[in-house]
Structures are given as C-alpha cells and as structure tokens.
CSV table of C-alpha atoms in Angstrom, one decimal:
chain,number,residue,atom,x,y,z
A,1347,MET,CA,7.7,-16.5,23.4
A,1348,ARG,CA,5.3,-13.7,24.2
A,1349,LYS,CA,8.1,-11.2,24.6
A,1350,THR,CA,9.9,-12.3,21.5
A,1351,PHE,CA,6.7,-11.8,19.5
A,1352,ALA,CA,6.1,-8.4,21.0
A,1353,ALA,CA,9.6,-7.4,20.0
A,1354,LEU,CA,9.0,-8.7,16.5
A,1355,ILE,CA,5.9,-6.6,16.2
A,1356,LYS,CA,7.8,-3.6,17.5
A,1357,PHE,CA,10.4,-4.1,14.8
A,1358,TYR,CA,7.7,-4.3,12.2
A,1359,GLN,CA,6.0,-1.1,13.5
A,1360,THR,CA,9.3,0.8,13.5
A,1361,TRP,CA,10.9,-0.3,10.3
A,1362,ILE,CA,8.5,-2.0,7.9
A,1363,SER,CA,5.1,-0.5,8.5
A,1364,PRO,CA,6.0,3.1,7.8
A,1365,MET,CA,7.0,2.0,4.3
A,1366,PHE,CA,3.4,1.4,3.5
A,1367,GLY,CA,1.9,4.4,5.3
A,1368,PRO,CA,-1.2,4.2,7.6
A,1369,ARG,CA,-3.5,1.7,6.1
A,1370,CYS,CA,-5.2,-0.3,8.8
A,1371,LYS,CA,-9.0,-0.1,8.8
A,1372,TYR,CA,-9.2,-0.8,12.5
A,1373,TYR,CA,-8.2,1.0,15.7
A,1374,PRO,CA,-6.0,-0.2,17.3
A,1375,SER,CA,-4.1,-1.4,14.2
A,1376,CYS,CA,-3.7,-5.1,13.4
A,1377,SER,CA,-0.1,-5.1,14.6
A,1378,LYS,CA,-1.0,-3.6,18.0
A,1379,TYR,CA,-3.9,-6.0,18.2
A,1380,ALA,CA,-1.6,-8.9,17.5
A,1381,ALA,CA,0.9,-7.8,20.2
A,1382,ASP,CA,-1.9,-7.4,22.7
A,1383,ALA,CA,-3.6,-10.6,21.8
A,1384,VAL,CA,-0.5,-12.8,22.1
A,1385,THR,CA,0.7,-11.0,25.3
A,1386,GLU,CA,-2.7,-11.7,26.9
A,1387,TYR,CA,-3.7,-15.0,25.4
A,1388,GLY,CA,-0.5,-16.7,24.2
A,1389,VAL,CA,-1.1,-19.3,21.4
A,1390,ARG,CA,-4.7,-18.4,21.2
A,1391,GLY,CA,-3.7,-14.8,20.5
A,1392,PHE,CA,-2.1,-15.9,17.2
A,1393,ALA,CA,-5.4,-17.2,16.0
A,1394,MET,CA,-7.1,-14.0,17.2
A,1395,ALA,CA,-4.5,-11.9,15.3
A,1396,ALA,CA,-4.9,-14.0,12.2
A,1397,TRP,CA,-8.6,-13.6,12.3
A,1398,ARG,CA,-8.2,-9.8,12.7
A,1399,LEU,CA,-6.0,-9.7,9.6
A,1400,VAL,CA,-8.6,-11.5,7.6
A,1401,ARG,CA,-11.3,-9.2,8.8
A,1402,CYS,CA,-9.2,-6.2,7.8
A,1403,ASN,CA,-9.8,-6.4,4.1
A,1404,PRO,CA,-10.9,-4.0,1.3
A,1405,TRP,CA,-14.5,-4.9,1.8
A,1406,SER,CA,-14.5,-4.2,5.5
A,1407,HIS,CA,-15.6,-1.0,7.1
A,1408,GLY,CA,-13.2,-1.4,10.0
A,1409,GLY,CA,-13.9,0.2,13.3
A,1410,VAL,CA,-12.7,0.2,16.9
A,1411,ASP,CA,-11.7,-3.3,18.1
A,1412,TYR,CA,-9.6,-3.8,21.2
A,1413,VAL,CA,-8.3,-7.0,22.7
A,1414,LEU,CA,-10.2,-7.7,25.9
A,1415,THR,CA,-8.3,-8.8,29.1
A,1416,LYS,CA,-8.7,-12.4,30.1
A,1417,SER,CA,-10.0,-11.7,33.6
A,1418,SER,CA,-12.3,-8.7,33.5
A,1419,LYS,CA,-13.0,-8.5,29.7
A,1420,GLN,CA,-11.9,-4.9,29.7
A,1421,PRO,CA,-10.3,-3.4,26.5
A,1422,ILE,CA,-6.5,-3.2,26.6
A,1423,LYS,CA,-5.8,0.5,25.9
A,1424,THR,CA,-2.2,0.8,27.0
A,1425,GLY,CA,0.8,1.5,24.9
A,1426,ALA,CA,1.2,3.4,21.6
A,1427,ASN,CA,-0.9,2.3,18.6
B,1134,MET,CA,6.9,-23.7,1.1
B,1135,GLY,CA,7.8,-24.9,-2.4
B,1136,THR,CA,4.6,-26.9,-2.8
B,1137,ILE,CA,2.4,-24.1,-1.6
B,1138,LEU,CA,4.0,-21.7,-4.0
B,1139,ASN,CA,4.1,-24.2,-6.9
B,1140,PRO,CA,0.8,-23.0,-8.5
B,1141,LEU,CA,2.2,-19.4,-8.3
B,1142,TYR,CA,5.3,-20.4,-10.1
B,1143,PHE,CA,3.2,-21.8,-12.9
B,1144,ALA,CA,1.0,-18.7,-12.9
B,1145,VAL,CA,3.9,-16.2,-12.9
B,1146,SER,CA,5.9,-18.2,-15.5
B,1147,TRP,CA,2.8,-18.6,-17.7
B,1148,VAL,CA,2.1,-14.9,-17.8
B,1149,ILE,CA,5.8,-14.2,-18.6
B,1150,VAL,CA,6.0,-16.9,-21.3
B,1151,THR,CA,2.6,-15.8,-22.8
B,1152,PHE,CA,3.7,-12.2,-23.0
B,1153,HIS,CA,6.9,-13.4,-24.5
B,1154,SER,CA,5.2,-15.3,-27.3
B,1155,LEU,CA,2.6,-12.6,-27.9
B,1156,LEU,CA,5.4,-10.0,-28.3
B,1157,GLY,CA,6.8,-12.4,-30.8
B,1158,TYR,CA,4.0,-11.4,-33.2
B,1159,VAL,CA,5.0,-7.7,-32.8
B,1160,VAL,CA,8.8,-7.7,-32.9
B,1161,GLY,CA,9.5,-11.0,-34.6
B,1162,LYS,CA,9.2,-14.6,-33.5
B,1163,ASP,CA,12.9,-15.5,-33.3
B,1164,SER,CA,14.5,-12.1,-32.7
B,1165,HIS,CA,14.7,-9.3,-30.1
B,1166,GLU,CA,14.7,-11.9,-27.3
B,1167,SER,CA,16.1,-9.4,-24.8
B,1168,ILE,CA,13.4,-6.8,-25.5
B,1169,LYS,CA,10.7,-9.5,-25.4
B,1170,TRP,CA,11.8,-10.9,-22.0
B,1171,SER,CA,12.2,-7.5,-20.4
B,1172,LEU,CA,8.8,-6.3,-21.6
B,1173,SER,CA,7.3,-9.6,-20.4
B,1174,ILE,CA,8.3,-8.8,-16.9
B,1175,ILE,CA,6.9,-5.3,-17.2
B,1176,GLY,CA,3.7,-6.8,-18.7
B,1177,LEU,CA,3.4,-9.0,-15.6
B,1178,VAL,CA,3.5,-5.8,-13.4
B,1179,ILE,CA,0.9,-4.1,-15.5
B,1180,LEU,CA,-1.4,-7.1,-15.4
B,1181,ILE,CA,-1.2,-7.3,-11.6
B,1182,ARG,CA,-1.8,-3.6,-11.1
B,1183,ILE,CA,-4.7,-3.7,-13.6
B,1184,ILE,CA,-6.3,-6.5,-11.6
B,1185,LEU,CA,-5.9,-4.4,-8.4
B,1186,ILE,CA,-7.5,-1.3,-10.0
B,1187,PRO,CA,-11.0,-2.1,-8.7
B,1188,LEU,CA,-9.6,-2.0,-5.2
B,1189,PHE,CA,-8.1,1.3,-6.0
B,1190,VAL,CA,-11.3,2.7,-7.4
B,1191,LYS,CA,-13.1,1.5,-4.2
B,1192,GLN,CA,-10.7,3.4,-2.1
B,1193,ILE,CA,-11.1,6.6,-4.1
B,1194,LYS,CA,-14.9,6.3,-3.8
B,1195,SER,CA,-14.7,6.0,0.0
B,1196,GLN,CA,-12.3,8.9,0.0
B,1197,ARG,CA,-14.8,11.0,-1.9
B,1198,ALA,CA,-17.5,10.1,0.6
B,1199,LEU,CA,-15.2,11.5,3.3
B,1200,THR,CA,-15.8,15.0,1.9
B,1201,ALA,CA,-19.2,14.9,3.5
B,1202,LEU,CA,-17.7,13.8,6.8
B,1203,GLN,CA,-15.3,16.8,6.9
B,1204,PRO,CA,-17.1,18.8,9.6
B,1205,HIS,CA,-17.2,15.8,11.8
B,1206,MET,CA,-13.6,15.1,11.3
B,1207,LYS,CA,-12.6,18.6,12.2
B,1208,GLU,CA,-14.8,18.4,15.3
B,1209,ILE,CA,-13.0,15.3,16.4
B,1210,GLN,CA,-9.6,16.8,15.8
B,1211,LYS,CA,-10.5,19.8,17.9
B,1212,LYS,CA,-12.2,17.9,20.7
B,1213,HIS,CA,-9.3,15.5,21.2
B,1214,LYS,CA,-6.5,17.9,20.3
B,1215,ASP,CA,-4.0,16.5,22.8
B,1216,ASP,CA,-5.0,12.8,22.6
B,1217,ARG,CA,-4.0,11.2,19.3
B,1218,GLN,CA,-5.2,7.9,20.5
B,1219,LYS,CA,-8.7,9.1,21.2
B,1220,GLN,CA,-8.6,11.0,18.0
B,1221,SER,CA,-7.8,7.9,15.9
B,1222,GLU,CA,-10.4,5.9,17.8
B,1223,GLU,CA,-13.2,8.4,17.2
B,1224,MET,CA,-12.2,8.7,13.6
B,1225,MET,CA,-12.5,4.9,13.1
B,1226,LYS,CA,-15.9,5.0,14.8
B,1227,LEU,CA,-17.0,7.7,12.4
B,1228,TYR,CA,-15.9,5.7,9.4
B,1229,LYS,CA,-17.7,2.6,10.6
B,1230,GLU,CA,-20.9,4.5,11.4
B,1231,HIS,CA,-20.9,5.9,7.8
B,1232,LYS,CA,-19.8,2.6,6.3
B,1233,THR,CA,-16.9,4.2,4.5
B,1234,ASN,CA,-13.3,3.6,5.2
B,1235,PRO,CA,-10.6,5.4,3.2
B,1236,LEU,CA,-7.8,3.1,4.4
B,1237,ALA,CA,-6.6,0.4,2.1
B,1238,SER,CA,-5.9,-2.5,4.6
B,1239,CYS,CA,-2.9,-4.8,4.2
B,1240,PHE,CA,-4.6,-6.9,1.5
B,1241,PRO,CA,-3.1,-5.2,-1.6
B,1242,ILE,CA,0.4,-5.8,-0.2
B,1243,LEU,CA,-0.3,-9.3,1.1
B,1244,ALA,CA,-1.7,-10.2,-2.3
B,1245,GLN,CA,1.4,-8.9,-4.1
B,1246,ALA,CA,4.0,-10.4,-1.8
B,1247,PRO,CA,3.7,-14.0,-2.9
B,1248,ILE,CA,3.7,-13.0,-6.5
B,1249,PHE,CA,6.9,-11.0,-5.9
B,1250,PHE,CA,8.4,-14.0,-4.1
B,1251,ALA,CA,7.4,-16.4,-6.9
B,1252,LEU,CA,8.8,-14.0,-9.5
B,1253,PHE,CA,12.0,-13.9,-7.5
B,1254,THR,CA,12.3,-17.7,-7.5
B,1255,VAL,CA,11.4,-18.0,-11.2
B,1256,LEU,CA,14.0,-15.4,-12.2
B,1257,ASN,CA,16.6,-17.0,-9.8
B,1258,GLY,CA,15.7,-20.3,-11.5
B,1259,ILE,CA,16.9,-18.8,-14.8
B,1260,ALA,CA,20.2,-17.8,-13.3
B,1261,ARG,CA,20.7,-21.3,-11.7
B,1262,ASN,CA,19.4,-23.1,-14.7
B,1263,THR,CA,16.5,-24.6,-12.8
B,1264,PRO,CA,13.2,-24.7,-14.6
B,1265,HIS,CA,10.0,-23.4,-12.8
B,1266,GLY,CA,6.5,-23.8,-14.2
B,1267,PHE,CA,6.4,-23.1,-17.9
B,1268,LEU,CA,9.8,-21.5,-18.1
B,1269,LYS,CA,11.8,-24.6,-19.2
B,1270,GLY,CA,13.7,-26.0,-22.1
B,1271,ASP,CA,14.4,-23.7,-25.0
B,1272,LEU,CA,12.5,-20.9,-23.3
B,1273,LEU,CA,14.8,-21.2,-20.3
B,1274,VAL,CA,17.9,-21.0,-22.5
B,1275,SER,CA,16.5,-18.0,-24.4
B,1276,ALA,CA,15.6,-16.2,-21.1
B,1277,GLN,CA,19.1,-16.9,-19.8
B,1278,GLN,CA,20.7,-15.0,-22.6
B,1279,ALA,CA,18.2,-12.1,-22.5
B,1280,LYS,CA,19.6,-8.7,-21.5
B,1281,PHE,CA,18.3,-5.4,-20.2
B,1282,PHE,CA,20.5,-2.6,-21.4
B,1283,GLY,CA,23.4,-5.1,-21.7
B,1284,ALA,CA,22.8,-6.7,-18.3
B,1285,ASN,CA,21.6,-10.3,-18.0
B,1286,LEU,CA,18.1,-10.5,-16.5
B,1287,SER,CA,19.2,-13.2,-14.2
B,1288,SER,CA,22.4,-11.7,-12.8
B,1289,THR,CA,22.8,-9.7,-9.7
B,1290,PHE,CA,25.1,-7.0,-8.6
B,1291,LEU,CA,26.9,-9.3,-6.3
B,1292,SER,CA,27.1,-12.5,-8.4
B,1293,SER,CA,30.7,-13.5,-9.3
B,1294,ASN,CA,30.4,-13.4,-13.1
B,1295,THR,CA,28.9,-9.9,-13.2
B,1296,ASN,CA,30.5,-7.4,-15.6
B,1297,THR,CA,30.7,-3.7,-15.2
B,1298,GLN,CA,27.7,-3.1,-17.5
B,1299,THR,CA,25.5,-5.2,-15.1
B,1300,LYS,CA,26.8,-3.3,-12.1
B,1301,LEU,CA,25.9,0.0,-13.8
B,1302,VAL,CA,22.4,-1.2,-14.7
B,1303,THR,CA,21.6,-2.6,-11.2
B,1304,VAL,CA,22.8,0.6,-9.6
B,1305,ALA,CA,20.8,2.7,-12.0
B,1306,LEU,CA,17.7,0.6,-11.2
B,1307,ILE,CA,18.3,0.8,-7.5
B,1308,ILE,CA,18.6,4.6,-7.8
B,1309,PHE,CA,15.4,4.7,-9.8
B,1310,MET,CA,13.5,2.6,-7.3
B,1311,SER,CA,14.7,4.8,-4.4
B,1312,ALA,CA,13.9,8.0,-6.3
B,1313,THR,CA,10.3,6.9,-7.1
B,1314,THR,CA,9.6,5.6,-3.6
B,1315,PHE,CA,11.1,8.8,-2.1
B,1316,THR,CA,9.0,11.1,-4.3
B,1317,THR,CA,5.9,9.0,-3.8
B,1318,GLN,CA,6.3,9.1,0.0
B,1319,ARG,CA,7.3,12.8,0.1
B,1320,GLN,CA,4.4,13.8,-2.1
B,1321,LEU,CA,2.0,11.9,0.2
B,1322,MET,CA,3.5,13.5,3.3
B,1323,VAL,CA,3.7,17.1,2.0
B,1324,LYS,CA,0.5,17.3,0.0
B,1325,GLY,CA,-1.7,14.2,0.5
B,1326,MET,CA,-2.2,14.0,4.3
B,1327,PRO,CA,-4.4,16.2,6.5
B,1328,LYS,CA,-2.3,18.7,8.4
B,1329,MET,CA,-1.4,17.5,11.9
B,1330,ASP,CA,0.4,18.9,14.8
B,1331,SER,CA,3.8,17.6,14.0
B,1332,SER,CA,5.2,18.1,17.6
B,1333,ASN,CA,3.2,15.3,19.1
B,1334,ASN,CA,3.0,13.2,16.1
B,1335,MET,CA,5.3,10.2,16.4
B,1336,MET,CA,4.1,8.6,13.2
B,1337,LEU,CA,5.0,11.6,11.1
B,1338,GLN,CA,8.4,11.8,12.6
B,1339,GLN,CA,9.0,8.1,12.0
B,1340,GLN,CA,7.8,8.5,8.4
B,1341,LYS,CA,10.3,11.4,7.9
B,1342,ILE,CA,13.1,9.2,9.1
B,1343,MET,CA,12.0,6.3,6.9
B,1344,LEU,CA,12.0,8.6,3.9
B,1345,TYR,CA,15.8,8.5,4.1
B,1346,VAL,CA,16.1,4.9,5.3
B,1347,PHE,CA,14.4,3.5,2.2
B,1348,PRO,CA,17.2,4.1,-0.3
B,1349,VAL,CA,19.5,2.3,2.1
B,1350,ILE,CA,17.2,-0.6,2.4
B,1351,PHE,CA,16.8,-0.7,-1.4
B,1352,ALA,CA,20.6,-0.5,-1.9
B,1353,VAL,CA,21.3,-3.3,0.6
B,1354,SER,CA,18.6,-5.7,-0.7
B,1355,GLY,CA,18.8,-4.6,-4.3
B,1356,VAL,CA,22.4,-5.8,-4.8
B,1357,ASN,CA,21.2,-9.4,-4.1
B,1358,PHE,CA,18.3,-9.2,-6.5
B,1359,PRO,CA,18.5,-10.3,-10.2
B,1360,VAL,CA,18.0,-7.6,-12.8
B,1361,GLY,CA,14.6,-9.0,-13.7
B,1362,VAL,CA,13.3,-8.5,-10.2
B,1363,LEU,CA,14.7,-5.0,-10.1
B,1364,ILE,CA,12.8,-4.3,-13.3
B,1365,TYR,CA,9.6,-5.6,-11.7
B,1366,TRP,CA,10.2,-3.5,-8.6
B,1367,SER,CA,11.0,-0.4,-10.5
B,1368,THR,CA,7.9,-0.7,-12.7
B,1369,THR,CA,5.6,-1.3,-9.7
B,1370,ASN,CA,7.1,1.8,-7.9
B,1371,LEU,CA,6.6,3.9,-11.0
B,1372,TRP,CA,2.9,2.7,-11.3
B,1373,THR,CA,2.3,3.5,-7.6
B,1374,PHE,CA,3.8,6.9,-8.1
B,1375,GLY,CA,1.5,7.6,-11.1
B,1376,GLN,CA,-1.5,6.3,-9.3
B,1377,GLN,CA,-0.9,8.5,-6.3
B,1378,PHE,CA,-0.2,11.5,-8.4
B,1379,TYR,CA,-3.6,11.0,-10.0
B,1380,VAL,CA,-5.3,10.7,-6.6
B,1381,ILE,CA,-3.6,13.8,-5.1
B,1382,LYS,CA,-4.4,15.9,-8.2
B,1383,ARG,CA,-8.0,14.7,-8.7
B,1384,ASN,CA,-9.2,13.1,-5.5
B,1385,PRO,CA,-7.2,14.4,-2.6
B,1386,THR,CA,-8.0,13.4,1.0
B,1387,PRO,CA,-10.2,16.1,2.6
B,1388,GLY,CA,-8.2,18.4,4.9
B,1389,SER,CA,-4.9,17.9,3.1
B,1390,PRO,CA,-3.0,20.7,1.4
B,1391,ALA,CA,-3.7,19.1,-2.0
B,1392,TYR,CA,-7.4,19.2,-1.2
B,1393,GLU,CA,-7.4,22.9,-0.3
B,1394,GLU,CA,-5.5,23.6,-3.6
B,1395,LEU,CA,-8.2,21.7,-5.6
B,1396,MET,CA,-11.0,23.6,-3.8
B,1397,LYS,CA,-9.3,26.9,-4.5
B,1398,LYS,CA,-9.0,26.0,-8.1
B,1399,ARG,CA,-12.6,24.9,-8.3
B,1400,ALA,CA,-13.8,28.1,-6.6
B,1401,ALA,CA,-11.7,30.2,-9.0
B,1402,LYS,CA,-13.3,28.3,-11.9
B,1403,ASN,CA,-16.8,28.8,-10.5
B,1404,LYS,CA,-16.2,32.6,-10.2
B,1405,ASP,CA,-15.1,32.8,-13.8
B,1406,SER,CA,-18.1,31.0,-15.1
B,1407,GLY,CA,-20.5,32.5,-12.6
B,1408,VAL,CA,-21.8,29.2,-11.4
B,1409,LEU,CA,-22.8,28.5,-7.8
B,1410,PRO,CA,-20.3,26.2,-6.1
B,1411,GLU,CA,-22.9,23.6,-5.0
B,1412,THR,CA,-24.0,22.9,-8.5
B,1413,THR,CA,-20.6,22.1,-9.8
B,1414,GLU,CA,-19.8,19.4,-7.3
B,1415,GLU,CA,-19.1,16.1,-8.9
B,1416,SER,CA,-22.0,13.7,-9.2
B,1417,GLY,CA,-20.3,11.2,-6.9
B,1418,THR,CA,-20.3,13.5,-3.9
B,1419,THR,CA,-23.8,14.8,-4.4
B,1420,GLN,CA,-25.2,11.3,-4.6
B,1421,ILE,CA,-23.6,10.3,-1.3
B,1422,ASP,CA,-24.5,13.5,0.5
B,1423,PRO,CA,-28.2,13.0,1.3
B,1424,ALA,CA,-27.7,9.5,2.8
B,1425,ILE,CA,-24.9,10.7,5.0
B,1426,GLY,CA,-26.7,13.8,6.0
B,1427,GLN,CA,-29.4,11.7,7.5
B,1428,ARG,CA,-27.0,9.5,9.5
B,1429,GLN,CA,-25.1,12.5,10.9
B,1430,GLN,CA,-27.6,13.3,13.6
B,1431,PRO,CA,-27.3,10.2,15.8
B,1432,SER,CA,-23.5,10.5,16.0
B,1433,LYS,CA,-23.9,14.1,17.2
B,1434,LYS,CA,-26.3,13.0,19.9
B,1435,LYS,CA,-23.9,10.4,21.1
B,1436,LYS,CA,-21.1,12.9,21.5
B,1437,LYS,CA,-23.2,15.2,23.5
B,1438,LYS,CA,-24.0,12.5,26.0
B,1439,LYS,CA,-20.4,12.0,26.8
C-alpha cells in the first residue's frame, strides 16, 4: 500500500503538478510530505498529509515543515522535493 | 459521491438558469436560446473567477512585499548555489519570518475542481436527458437544443450522433484551450520567474516538457467533454491568461526578467521627469518597507551563526 501511494504521488509530481506551476507554501511541498508521511507512518500518514493540505491555504504563511522519523524524530530530508 | 455533490449541482444549475433568465430580459424572453445558454456558462466562469479575485489580490500584495526581501533572496541564492533543496528551504524560512508568502497554495484549484466536476455532470445530464438541480423540465428541453456556433452544448466530439459542425467546433475549442494554456505557461517561464541555473533545475526541464504535453492531454480528454464544458474550460483559461498578463506587466515577481523590464521603464520615466527613484515607488511597497526593515536584522544574525 505504501509503495503504491508513493508511486501515485510520483505520477502526480511528474504529470499533474507541473500544470499548475510551483504553488505550495511549504517546504517540502505537500506532495512530498504526503509521500514521506505515508511511507513512514502508514494509515496515520494519510491523516497527517490531509492536515498538511488544510494548513496550506491562502491565509497561511507556510514555512519549513518536514515529516519526522518514527524512531528518532529526525526530519526526513531524502529524495527530491 | 452523488449526495455530496448534490448541493453543488443545485448551485451550478441555479447560476446557469439564473443567468439564462436574466439574459432573457436583454435578448428576448423566448428567443436566442443558444446565445443565452452559451453566455450562461461563460457567466458561471466569470462569477467564480470574480469570487476568487480577493485571493488573487492577496497574492499580488505578498508579491509586492517581496520587493523588500530581494537582497535576502539574492543572498540565499548565492549562498546555496549548488543546493536547490537548501535554497528552497531557506526561501520558505524567509517568507515565514516576514509573514509573506507569494505562493498561491492548492486551494484555488481544489475549490474549482468540484465546480468543474458538477458542471460536467449537469451538462452531461442535458445530453442524457437527466435533470440535475434546477435544470429540469422545459429548461432542460431548451438547453438540449441550444447550440454554440452550430454545435449542441451537450454533444461531444466522440458521441455517435455528432455532425461535422460539432467536430469542427470541439476541435477549435481544444486548439483554443491548448493555445491559451501554452502561452500562459510560456509567458510565466520566460518572463515571470526569477532566472535560475537551468542546468541543475529539474523543475524547469519538467515544465518545458509539460508545455508540449498539455495540448496532447487537452486533445485526449477534450474529445470526451461536451461542448458546454469546453466553453467553460476555454473561458477559464482565457481569464487566467489575462490575469497573469496583468501581473507580469504590473506586478512581476522580483528577480524575473519582467521585473527588470519594469524597473528599467520606471527608471527611464524618473529620468525624464527628474524625480528621485525612491519617491516614485508605489505606496504599497513604501508602507511595507519599514516593518520589514526592522525584522531583517535577526535573520541576518541567524545566518552568521551557521
């Protein structure tokens, strides 16, 4: 399930996202965040990703917001944005 | 899915039906049905885009505030020349510190997607003779017969009963959609974005490819869409194009070629009138300047510590 989701995100990033241009208020972008969150946390990751999407709205100032690893609570910085 | 979208069917059909009856006062209550229905769809687009204007203005305002952050942004770009990831990260930090973010977020798209989907269903309903929301009875029959340059609003390129005229109209609309998207994207890439080192910029490469993939996507999906949806799509694209044209001409992103052009123009104007450059800055920027000027210092200190 986690791999399928990551593949879906990859598809979105390659084919759909460029259509809208860079627009995410956060770093890493919501799509990267979602991929990381689901890979690391499974089902709980979906909720995290959904919450991130809600936070990324026109009234938000954005910022830097990494997914933290389960074990050591370190930000996941691997992979392209 | 249907029950969640039901209120949207009512909303979308209400707007279309209302525009249709309002236009009745202009062009005649029981005549010009084709023009009235076509303009109603265009009216729906205009209404949605007008509702979204405040978001657009907000974005322009934060883009203006960026002018003051220019030196910082250049510093970041220089410091992390070879690390795009670090560069974007620092940039986002800077935006957050100054409480200004020029990016639009997904919201405008996510807000429009269900409306687009609802419109698609409502227009498909016309083709299949299924009423949705307020579009029922006599109105449904009238809408079924409405034409746009001789093509039924409800027919698609691929539907079996489509005549040559409809095929021509759908193809023309698909070409129009592709052309507006292509020029909008190209204009943004060539003039609207800060210059970047293109050799290590994957995103830019990807966007360049997408520029040519769009028309294909439009062609493939467009042949399945009713003429009414194609009208909606074309109008939206045209609006986006106009909006972006305005931004690039009047409020370009700092660091972009369009921005430099505007600065040159302003400098030339100032020379002619003999006014100092500072005094002619727009009121929006001068108001923001002092506040940001004060906040700049802590961010510099932080960078030195690293």
